[in-house]
mmCIF file of C-alpha atoms (C1' of nucleotides) in Angstrom:
data_model
loop_
_atom_site.group_PDB
_atom_site.id
_atom_site.type_symbol
_atom_site.label_atom_id
_atom_site.label_comp_id
_atom_site.label_asym_id
_atom_site.label_seq_id
_atom_site.Cartn_x
_atom_site.Cartn_y
_atom_site.Cartn_z
ATOM 1 C CA UNK A 1 356.421 172.488 231.062
ATOM 2 C CA UNK A 2 359.018 173.533 228.607
ATOM 3 C CA UNK A 3 362.222 171.853 227.850
ATOM 4 C CA UNK A 4 364.426 170.708 230.656
ATOM 5 C CA UNK A 5 367.579 172.737 231.189
ATOM 6 C CA UNK A 6 370.440 171.588 229.067
ATOM 7 C CA UNK A 7 372.519 170.937 232.145
ATOM 8 C CA UNK A 8 370.096 168.482 233.649
ATOM 9 C CA UNK A 9 371.464 165.571 231.784
ATOM 10 C CA UNK A 10 373.268 163.045 233.876
ATOM 11 C CA UNK A 11 377.018 163.180 234.031
ATOM 12 C CA UNK A 12 377.432 166.814 233.174
ATOM 13 C CA UNK A 13 380.306 168.335 235.023
ATOM 14 C CA UNK A 14 379.932 171.601 236.877
ATOM 15 C CA UNK A 15 382.243 173.944 238.660
ATOM 16 C CA UNK A 16 385.564 175.457 237.731
ATOM 17 C CA UNK A 17 387.157 174.537 234.466
ATOM 18 C CA UNK A 18 390.434 172.684 234.439
ATOM 19 C CA UNK A 19 393.304 173.508 232.094
ATOM 20 C CA UNK A 20 392.732 170.263 230.258
ATOM 21 C CA UNK A 21 389.160 171.220 229.534
ATOM 22 C CA UNK A 22 390.202 174.669 228.434
ATOM 23 C CA UNK A 23 392.744 173.270 226.055
ATOM 24 C CA UNK A 24 390.288 170.867 224.565
ATOM 25 C CA UNK A 25 387.746 173.607 224.118
ATOM 26 C CA UNK A 26 390.216 176.032 222.604
ATOM 27 C CA UNK A 27 391.498 173.339 220.334
ATOM 28 C CA UNK A 28 388.036 172.571 219.125
ATOM 29 C CA UNK A 29 387.212 176.195 218.481
ATOM 30 C CA UNK A 30 390.507 176.652 216.709
ATOM 31 C CA UNK A 31 389.409 174.013 214.316
ATOM 32 C CA UNK A 32 385.733 174.714 213.940
ATOM 33 C CA UNK A 33 385.331 178.268 215.050
ATOM 34 C CA UNK A 34 382.940 179.415 217.724
ATOM 35 C CA UNK A 35 379.313 178.624 217.392
ATOM 36 C CA UNK A 36 377.285 175.466 217.183
ATOM 37 C CA UNK A 37 377.774 175.092 220.887
ATOM 38 C CA UNK A 38 375.345 172.270 221.039
ATOM 39 C CA UNK A 39 377.785 170.003 219.334
ATOM 40 C CA UNK A 40 380.814 171.035 221.324
ATOM 41 C CA UNK A 41 380.385 168.657 224.259
ATOM 42 C CA UNK A 42 379.721 165.666 222.064
ATOM 43 C CA UNK A 43 382.472 166.493 219.603
ATOM 44 C CA UNK A 44 385.112 167.169 222.199
ATOM 45 C CA UNK A 45 384.114 164.673 224.816
ATOM 46 C CA UNK A 46 383.882 167.410 227.364
ATOM 47 C CA UNK A 47 381.509 166.616 230.155
ATOM 48 C CA UNK A 48 380.115 170.095 230.035
ATOM 49 C CA UNK A 49 376.876 171.452 228.745
ATOM 50 C CA UNK A 50 376.893 173.647 225.683
ATOM 51 C CA UNK A 51 376.049 176.680 227.717
ATOM 52 C CA UNK A 52 378.986 176.169 229.977
ATOM 53 C CA UNK A 53 381.286 175.820 226.984
ATOM 54 C CA UNK A 54 380.002 179.003 225.416
ATOM 55 C CA UNK A 55 380.316 180.892 228.650
ATOM 56 C CA UNK A 56 383.830 179.686 229.225
ATOM 57 C CA UNK A 57 384.803 180.719 225.753
ATOM 58 C CA UNK A 58 383.154 184.115 225.710
ATOM 59 C CA UNK A 59 384.244 185.109 229.176
ATOM 60 C CA UNK A 60 387.724 183.690 229.471
ATOM 61 C CA UNK A 61 389.167 181.930 226.495
ATOM 62 C CA UNK A 62 388.126 184.236 223.723
ATOM 63 C CA UNK A 63 391.051 186.189 222.310
ATOM 64 C CA UNK A 64 391.376 189.859 223.085
ATOM 65 C CA UNK A 65 390.022 189.814 226.583
ATOM 66 C CA UNK A 66 391.602 192.226 228.967
ATOM 67 C CA UNK A 67 391.706 191.174 232.559
ATOM 68 C CA UNK A 68 392.783 192.817 235.717
ATOM 69 C CA UNK A 69 392.446 196.331 236.979
ATOM 70 C CA UNK A 70 389.899 198.607 235.453
ATOM 71 C CA UNK A 71 391.296 201.978 234.528
ATOM 72 C CA UNK A 72 389.763 205.184 235.743
ATOM 73 C CA UNK A 73 388.632 205.822 232.201
ATOM 74 C CA UNK A 74 386.878 202.510 232.116
ATOM 75 C CA UNK A 75 385.310 203.200 235.483
ATOM 76 C CA UNK A 76 383.854 206.415 234.206
ATOM 77 C CA UNK A 77 382.569 204.876 231.058
ATOM 78 C CA UNK A 78 380.905 202.082 232.933
ATOM 79 C CA UNK A 79 379.271 204.438 235.371
ATOM 80 C CA UNK A 80 377.906 206.692 232.694
ATOM 81 C CA UNK A 81 376.862 203.901 230.431
ATOM 82 C CA UNK A 82 375.157 202.177 233.303
ATOM 83 C CA UNK A 83 373.304 205.368 234.066
ATOM 84 C CA UNK A 84 372.225 205.586 230.470
ATOM 85 C CA UNK A 85 371.589 201.981 229.637
ATOM 86 C CA UNK A 86 370.797 200.466 232.972
ATOM 87 C CA UNK A 87 371.947 196.947 233.740
ATOM 88 C CA UNK A 88 372.345 196.056 230.121
ATOM 89 C CA UNK A 89 375.767 194.658 230.606
ATOM 90 C CA UNK A 90 376.137 193.263 227.153
ATOM 91 C CA UNK A 91 375.398 196.667 225.689
ATOM 92 C CA UNK A 92 377.822 198.312 228.061
ATOM 93 C CA UNK A 93 380.433 195.710 227.276
ATOM 94 C CA UNK A 94 380.108 196.507 223.607
ATOM 95 C CA UNK A 95 381.600 199.901 224.349
ATOM 96 C CA UNK A 96 384.471 198.287 226.204
ATOM 97 C CA UNK A 97 385.492 195.711 223.657
ATOM 98 C CA UNK A 98 388.155 194.111 225.787
ATOM 99 C CA UNK A 99 385.918 193.524 228.748
ATOM 100 C CA UNK A 100 383.244 190.916 229.045
ATOM 101 C CA UNK A 101 379.764 191.649 230.240
ATOM 102 C CA UNK A 102 380.279 189.292 233.122
ATOM 103 C CA UNK A 103 383.434 191.097 234.104
ATOM 104 C CA UNK A 104 381.757 194.465 233.975
ATOM 105 C CA UNK A 105 378.770 193.205 235.857
ATOM 106 C CA UNK A 106 380.937 191.782 238.601
ATOM 107 C CA UNK A 107 383.007 194.912 238.754
ATOM 108 C CA UNK A 108 379.913 197.036 238.990
ATOM 109 C CA UNK A 109 378.396 194.948 241.736
ATOM 110 C CA UNK A 110 381.516 194.676 243.816
ATOM 111 C CA UNK A 111 383.168 198.036 243.288
ATOM 112 C CA UNK A 112 381.332 200.744 241.462
ATOM 113 C CA UNK A 113 377.918 200.321 242.997
ATOM 114 C CA UNK A 114 379.397 200.611 246.421
ATOM 115 C CA UNK A 115 381.513 203.559 245.482
ATOM 116 C CA UNK A 116 378.573 205.275 243.892
ATOM 117 C CA UNK A 117 376.410 204.621 246.902
ATOM 118 C CA UNK A 118 378.977 206.059 249.254
ATOM 119 C CA UNK A 119 379.422 209.044 247.059
ATOM 120 C CA UNK A 120 375.713 209.688 246.824
ATOM 121 C CA UNK A 121 375.302 209.305 250.529
ATOM 122 C CA UNK A 122 378.015 211.829 251.155
ATOM 123 C CA UNK A 123 376.942 214.302 248.528
ATOM 124 C CA UNK A 124 373.360 213.897 249.618
ATOM 125 C CA UNK A 125 374.279 215.030 253.070
ATOM 126 C CA UNK A 126 376.158 217.964 251.663
ATOM 127 C CA UNK A 127 373.221 218.955 249.513
ATOM 128 C CA UNK A 128 370.943 218.659 252.460
ATOM 129 C CA UNK A 129 373.092 221.051 254.447
ATOM 130 C CA UNK A 130 373.307 223.378 251.516
ATOM 131 C CA UNK A 131 369.580 223.408 251.046
ATOM 132 C CA UNK A 132 368.984 224.103 254.689
ATOM 133 C CA UNK A 133 371.137 227.151 254.456
ATOM 134 C CA UNK A 134 369.405 228.353 251.345
ATOM 135 C CA UNK A 135 366.319 230.456 251.073
ATOM 136 C CA UNK A 136 363.224 229.024 252.668
ATOM 137 C CA UNK A 137 361.250 229.803 249.588
ATOM 138 C CA UNK A 138 362.326 226.562 247.980
ATOM 139 C CA UNK A 139 360.024 223.887 249.238
ATOM 140 C CA UNK A 140 359.505 220.270 248.310
ATOM 141 C CA UNK A 141 356.233 221.068 246.697
ATOM 142 C CA UNK A 142 357.989 223.483 244.480
ATOM 143 C CA UNK A 143 360.464 220.870 243.491
ATOM 144 C CA UNK A 144 357.695 218.663 242.239
ATOM 145 C CA UNK A 145 356.300 221.388 240.095
ATOM 146 C CA UNK A 146 359.364 221.907 238.020
ATOM 147 C CA UNK A 147 358.253 222.788 234.570
ATOM 148 C CA UNK A 148 358.446 220.023 232.048
ATOM 149 C CA UNK A 149 360.491 222.240 229.804
ATOM 150 C CA UNK A 150 363.133 222.575 232.451
ATOM 151 C CA UNK A 151 363.128 218.877 233.039
ATOM 152 C CA UNK A 152 363.632 218.202 229.383
ATOM 153 C CA UNK A 153 366.372 220.762 229.160
ATOM 154 C CA UNK A 154 368.147 219.084 231.985
ATOM 155 C CA UNK A 155 367.810 215.782 230.231
ATOM 156 C CA UNK A 156 369.242 217.235 227.067
ATOM 157 C CA UNK A 157 372.089 218.761 228.994
ATOM 158 C CA UNK A 158 372.850 215.545 230.771
ATOM 159 C CA UNK A 159 372.811 213.549 227.609
ATOM 160 C CA UNK A 160 375.007 216.062 225.937
ATOM 161 C CA UNK A 161 377.439 215.827 228.796
ATOM 162 C CA UNK A 162 377.392 212.081 228.662
ATOM 163 C CA UNK A 163 378.110 212.157 224.977
ATOM 164 C CA UNK A 164 380.902 214.585 225.600
ATOM 165 C CA UNK A 165 382.423 212.347 228.211
ATOM 166 C CA UNK A 166 382.167 209.375 225.953
ATOM 167 C CA UNK A 167 383.710 211.335 223.162
ATOM 168 C CA UNK A 168 386.524 212.433 225.432
ATOM 169 C CA UNK A 169 387.077 208.952 226.613
ATOM 170 C CA UNK A 170 387.211 207.598 223.116
ATOM 171 C CA UNK A 171 389.512 210.243 221.796
ATOM 172 C CA UNK A 172 391.717 209.695 224.790
ATOM 173 C CA UNK A 173 391.954 206.063 223.984
ATOM 174 C CA UNK A 174 392.749 206.738 220.410
ATOM 175 C CA UNK A 175 395.535 209.064 221.361
ATOM 176 C CA UNK A 176 397.151 207.085 224.074
ATOM 177 C CA UNK A 177 396.576 203.452 223.681
ATOM 178 C CA UNK A 178 398.281 202.517 226.896
ATOM 179 C CA UNK A 179 395.214 202.039 228.956
ATOM 180 C CA UNK A 180 393.504 200.054 226.300
ATOM 181 C CA UNK A 181 396.219 197.969 224.868
ATOM 182 C CA UNK A 182 396.547 194.439 225.847
ATOM 183 C CA UNK A 183 399.052 193.893 228.539
ATOM 184 C CA UNK A 184 401.842 191.608 227.732
ATOM 185 C CA UNK A 185 401.306 188.061 228.709
ATOM 186 C CA UNK A 186 404.571 187.984 230.470
ATOM 187 C CA UNK A 187 403.350 190.307 233.149
ATOM 188 C CA UNK A 188 400.244 189.243 234.931
ATOM 189 C CA UNK A 189 397.926 192.189 234.957
ATOM 190 C CA UNK A 190 395.462 190.969 237.428
ATOM 191 C CA UNK A 191 395.887 191.879 241.031
ATOM 192 C CA UNK A 192 393.555 189.133 241.957
ATOM 193 C CA UNK A 193 395.040 187.339 244.836
ATOM 194 C CA UNK A 194 393.998 183.865 243.965
ATOM 195 C CA UNK A 195 395.437 184.096 240.510
ATOM 196 C CA UNK A 196 399.123 184.019 241.150
ATOM 197 C CA UNK A 197 401.585 183.750 238.346
ATOM 198 C CA UNK A 198 400.914 180.308 237.211
ATOM 199 C CA UNK A 199 403.634 177.779 237.231
ATOM 200 C CA UNK A 200 402.357 174.906 235.238
ATOM 201 C CA UNK A 201 401.947 171.908 237.449
ATOM 202 C CA UNK A 202 403.043 168.600 236.125
ATOM 203 C CA UNK A 203 400.681 167.497 233.421
ATOM 204 C CA UNK A 204 397.913 165.430 234.759
ATOM 205 C CA UNK A 205 398.328 167.059 238.092
ATOM 206 C CA UNK A 206 396.489 170.286 237.632
ATOM 207 C CA UNK A 207 395.060 171.882 240.639
ATOM 208 C CA UNK A 208 391.543 172.628 239.608
ATOM 209 C CA UNK A 209 390.836 174.406 242.823
ATOM 210 C CA UNK A 210 393.015 177.343 241.988
ATOM 211 C CA UNK A 211 392.829 177.305 238.253
ATOM 212 C CA UNK A 212 390.607 179.893 236.739
ATOM 213 C CA UNK A 213 392.711 181.672 234.226
ATOM 214 C CA UNK A 214 392.294 182.209 230.575
ATOM 215 C CA UNK A 215 394.283 181.709 227.447
ATOM 216 C CA UNK A 216 397.278 183.249 229.072
ATOM 217 C CA UNK A 217 397.613 180.337 231.376
ATOM 218 C CA UNK A 218 396.755 177.877 228.723
ATOM 219 C CA UNK A 219 399.525 179.325 226.660
ATOM 220 C CA UNK A 220 401.930 178.655 229.449
ATOM 221 C CA UNK A 221 400.579 175.267 230.138
ATOM 222 C CA UNK A 222 400.441 174.009 226.642
ATOM 223 C CA UNK A 223 404.082 173.211 225.948
ATOM 224 C CA UNK A 224 404.475 170.907 228.910
ATOM 225 C CA UNK A 225 401.059 169.551 228.523
ATOM 226 C CA UNK A 226 401.472 168.685 224.905
ATOM 227 C CA UNK A 227 404.876 167.224 225.494
ATOM 228 C CA UNK A 228 403.457 164.979 228.066
ATOM 229 C CA UNK A 229 400.550 164.015 225.924
ATOM 230 C CA UNK A 230 402.831 162.917 223.157
ATOM 231 C CA UNK A 231 404.913 160.916 225.534
ATOM 232 C CA UNK A 232 402.170 159.366 227.529
ATOM 233 C CA UNK A 233 399.882 158.201 224.832
ATOM 234 C CA UNK A 234 399.487 158.134 221.140
ATOM 235 C CA UNK A 235 395.883 157.230 221.601
ATOM 236 C CA UNK A 236 394.927 160.343 223.418
ATOM 237 C CA UNK A 237 391.920 162.319 222.397
ATOM 238 C CA UNK A 238 391.456 163.583 218.905
ATOM 239 C CA UNK A 239 391.460 167.127 220.007
ATOM 240 C CA UNK A 240 394.976 166.915 221.243
ATOM 241 C CA UNK A 241 396.083 165.620 217.917
ATOM 242 C CA UNK A 242 394.464 168.456 216.104
ATOM 243 C CA UNK A 243 396.004 170.841 218.513
ATOM 244 C CA UNK A 244 399.447 169.590 217.683
ATOM 245 C CA UNK A 245 398.708 170.100 214.053
ATOM 246 C CA UNK A 246 397.524 173.576 214.605
ATOM 247 C CA UNK A 247 400.335 174.623 216.818
ATOM 248 C CA UNK A 248 403.549 173.514 215.193
ATOM 249 C CA UNK A 249 405.166 176.538 216.759
ATOM 250 C CA UNK A 250 405.030 177.204 220.473
ATOM 251 C CA UNK A 251 401.391 177.813 221.214
ATOM 252 C CA UNK A 252 402.232 180.624 223.523
ATOM 253 C CA UNK A 253 403.303 182.650 220.535
ATOM 254 C CA UNK A 254 400.009 182.012 218.897
ATOM 255 C CA UNK A 255 398.149 183.119 221.917
ATOM 256 C CA UNK A 256 400.207 186.237 222.082
ATOM 257 C CA UNK A 257 398.860 187.154 218.706
ATOM 258 C CA UNK A 258 395.415 187.257 220.126
ATOM 259 C CA UNK A 259 396.336 190.307 222.025
ATOM 260 C CA UNK A 260 397.874 192.204 219.204
ATOM 261 C CA UNK A 261 395.729 194.423 217.162
ATOM 262 C CA UNK A 262 397.069 192.989 213.966
ATOM 263 C CA UNK A 263 394.794 190.354 212.645
ATOM 264 C CA UNK A 264 396.534 187.081 212.703
ATOM 265 C CA UNK A 265 395.548 184.037 210.818
ATOM 266 C CA UNK A 266 394.285 182.587 214.004
ATOM 267 C CA UNK A 267 392.097 185.494 214.902
ATOM 268 C CA UNK A 268 390.578 185.409 211.500
ATOM 269 C CA UNK A 269 389.044 182.194 212.593
ATOM 270 C CA UNK A 270 386.943 184.113 215.011
ATOM 271 C CA UNK A 271 385.464 186.583 212.672
ATOM 272 C CA UNK A 272 382.076 185.343 213.554
ATOM 273 C CA UNK A 273 382.546 186.510 217.094
ATOM 274 C CA UNK A 274 380.425 189.379 218.143
ATOM 275 C CA UNK A 275 383.153 190.965 220.187
ATOM 276 C CA UNK A 276 385.493 193.273 218.398
ATOM 277 C CA UNK A 277 389.155 192.894 219.075
ATOM 278 C CA UNK A 278 390.482 196.369 219.139
ATOM 279 C CA UNK A 279 389.134 199.698 220.048
ATOM 280 C CA UNK A 280 390.303 201.358 216.905
ATOM 281 C CA UNK A 281 388.958 199.099 214.264
ATOM 282 C CA UNK A 282 385.888 197.844 215.984
ATOM 283 C CA UNK A 283 384.342 200.715 217.835
ATOM 284 C CA UNK A 284 381.178 201.989 216.302
ATOM 285 C CA UNK A 285 381.474 205.483 215.000
ATOM 286 C CA UNK A 286 380.830 208.141 217.533
ATOM 287 C CA UNK A 287 377.918 209.613 215.713
ATOM 288 C CA UNK A 288 376.244 206.285 215.678
ATOM 289 C CA UNK A 289 377.107 205.850 219.287
ATOM 290 C CA UNK A 290 375.705 209.208 220.160
ATOM 291 C CA UNK A 291 372.486 208.428 218.424
ATOM 292 C CA UNK A 292 372.154 205.165 220.239
ATOM 293 C CA UNK A 293 372.833 206.772 223.554
ATOM 294 C CA UNK A 294 370.366 209.487 222.918
ATOM 295 C CA UNK A 295 367.714 207.108 221.687
ATOM 296 C CA UNK A 296 368.271 204.800 224.575
ATOM 297 C CA UNK A 297 368.113 207.542 227.116
ATOM 298 C CA UNK A 298 365.019 208.968 225.584
ATOM 299 C CA UNK A 299 363.336 205.609 225.434
ATOM 300 C CA UNK A 300 364.218 204.740 228.981
ATOM 301 C CA UNK A 301 363.031 207.925 230.461
ATOM 302 C CA UNK A 302 366.665 208.470 231.512
ATOM 303 C CA UNK A 303 366.084 207.203 235.010
ATOM 304 C CA UNK A 304 369.202 207.056 237.005
ATOM 305 C CA UNK A 305 370.992 209.247 234.627
ATOM 306 C CA UNK A 306 369.265 212.257 236.025
ATOM 307 C CA UNK A 307 370.661 211.393 239.370
ATOM 308 C CA UNK A 308 374.170 212.159 238.521
ATOM 309 C CA UNK A 309 375.788 214.496 236.156
ATOM 310 C CA UNK A 310 379.178 213.849 234.727
ATOM 311 C CA UNK A 311 380.662 216.520 236.867
ATOM 312 C CA UNK A 312 379.276 214.780 239.864
ATOM 313 C CA UNK A 313 380.958 211.584 238.941
ATOM 314 C CA UNK A 314 384.322 213.220 238.949
ATOM 315 C CA UNK A 315 384.080 213.270 242.670
ATOM 316 C CA UNK A 316 384.204 209.531 242.591
ATOM 317 C CA UNK A 317 387.739 209.418 241.376
ATOM 318 C "C1'" DA B 1 396.486 179.856 265.570
ATOM 319 C "C1'" DA B 2 391.779 179.217 264.640
ATOM 320 C "C1'" DA B 3 387.261 180.858 263.552
ATOM 321 C "C1'" DA B 4 384.365 184.245 261.584
ATOM 322 C "C1'" DT B 5 383.504 187.545 258.215
ATOM 323 C "C1'" DA B 6 383.968 190.106 253.986
ATOM 324 C "C1'" DG B 7 385.382 190.657 249.330
ATOM 325 C "C1'" DA B 8 386.046 189.118 244.715
ATOM 326 C "C1'" DC B 9 385.118 186.509 240.916
ATOM 327 C "C1'" DA B 10 383.812 182.318 238.227
ATOM 328 C "C1'" DA B 11 380.073 179.796 237.006
ATOM 329 C "C1'" DC B 12 375.203 178.456 236.954
ATOM 330 C "C1'" DC B 13 370.271 179.106 236.143
ATOM 331 C "C1'" DG B 14 366.189 180.711 234.073
ATOM 332 C "C1'" DC B 15 364.145 183.438 230.767
ATOM 333 C "C1'" DA B 16 363.709 185.801 226.376
ATOM 334 C "C1'" DA B 17 364.811 186.444 221.659
ATOM 335 C "C1'" DC B 18 365.729 184.680 217.364
ATOM 336 C "C1'" DG B 19 365.868 181.685 213.371
ATOM 337 C "C1'" DA B 20 364.822 177.426 210.916
ATOM 338 C "C1'" DG B 21 361.618 174.092 209.541
ATOM 339 C "C1'" DG C 1 351.586 181.333 212.453
ATOM 340 C "C1'" DC C 2 353.417 177.708 215.341
ATOM 341 C "C1'" DT C 3 356.880 174.738 217.400
ATOM 342 C "C1'" DC C 4 361.372 173.573 218.498
ATOM 343 C "C1'" DG C 5 366.231 174.239 219.072
ATOM 344 C "C1'" DT C 6 369.887 177.359 219.974
ATOM 345 C "C1'" DT C 7 372.039 181.323 221.692
ATOM 346 C "C1'" DG C 8 372.452 185.500 224.462
ATOM 347 C "C1'" DC C 9 371.622 188.031 228.570
ATOM 348 C "C1'" DG C 10 371.098 189.326 233.380
ATOM 349 C "C1'" DG C 11 370.448 187.885 238.087
ATOM 350 C "C1'" DT C 12 372.082 185.010 241.438
ATOM 351 C "C1'" DT C 13 374.801 181.619 243.799
ATOM 352 C "C1'" DG C 14 378.941 179.083 245.093
ATOM 353 C "C1'" DT C 15 383.617 178.999 246.181
ATOM 354 C "C1'" DC C 16 388.019 180.604 247.183
ATOM 355 C "C1'" DT C 17 391.091 183.953 249.384
ATOM 356 C "C1'" DA C 18 392.172 187.733 252.403
ATOM 357 C "C1'" DT C 19 391.300 190.140 256.438
ATOM 358 C "C1'" DT C 20 389.641 190.756 260.974
ATOM 359 C "C1'" DT C 21 388.467 189.208 265.554
#
DNA sequence: AAAATAGACAACCGCAACGAG
DNA sequence: GCTCGTTGCGGTTGTCTATTT
């Protein structure tokens, strides 16, 4: 029943994207803007399904994406937002405009969840010891009969604290932009081992096995790649031609613009994108944010959030 | 040095939501 | 109101690299 998956069609390529594919995709989006993903594979000649194209764009090629180490501030925000919102990574990512939901999800699964688990295990033991030393009058049955009023008060307190933390985090970011600003392209920010500083291989000789990077690499690759394209063939794909038109200046400069907060002519192409580009001009107002958080927490019955107060989380760092 | 294991991350898959006709 | 097509989201898997044995 139902429609077959879009990727079932014969001849659709899977696996890691190559620089050539990235360039073609970026070129196409430069010209047409993001969206209408269905037509991307046919228009570009990419042997990828529309989903794959969209994913590649939103997670790696889209301008304004910050990669590499998560800051402590980001860690905290993710932890608290996860407690409030659950595994709604897209919603969480909307509060961290430079991070993708996939990135946050991966980071949560590989780092934060573990850290949180360890912390809870440790603090749980401590609490257990503490409780044993405390008065015997407190029993488990008593714990279950905590008045609803108290429970609600605790919820209110926790939400208030979460809001406070969020507020602090945001004001911190507004004051010192260092942790939020895009790193320069010249210095690789990612500590990821298998993403070494990329030295563009000879065009046509890309190593797809190690290639996974985003626009930053494309920016580096483009000059050589384009040069070679011009030399090798005048009959190369349409997309390359349009790319040359669109990048009369070194493309790397254009890509650099993506990471500046100033809106460049190129970024204006992506106005339709759901992801904001900078913290300052795209973050929802705090009051709105607060309301959302409160509503969300209330609607969700605040599970998880009750487990850990903000003070508790400080022990994580 | 080779094999085994763990960690990290990119990408895929399936489902749900949404809008257009 | 229904169907179909498209997009977005979250869970999961696959693959590569680093570390340990």
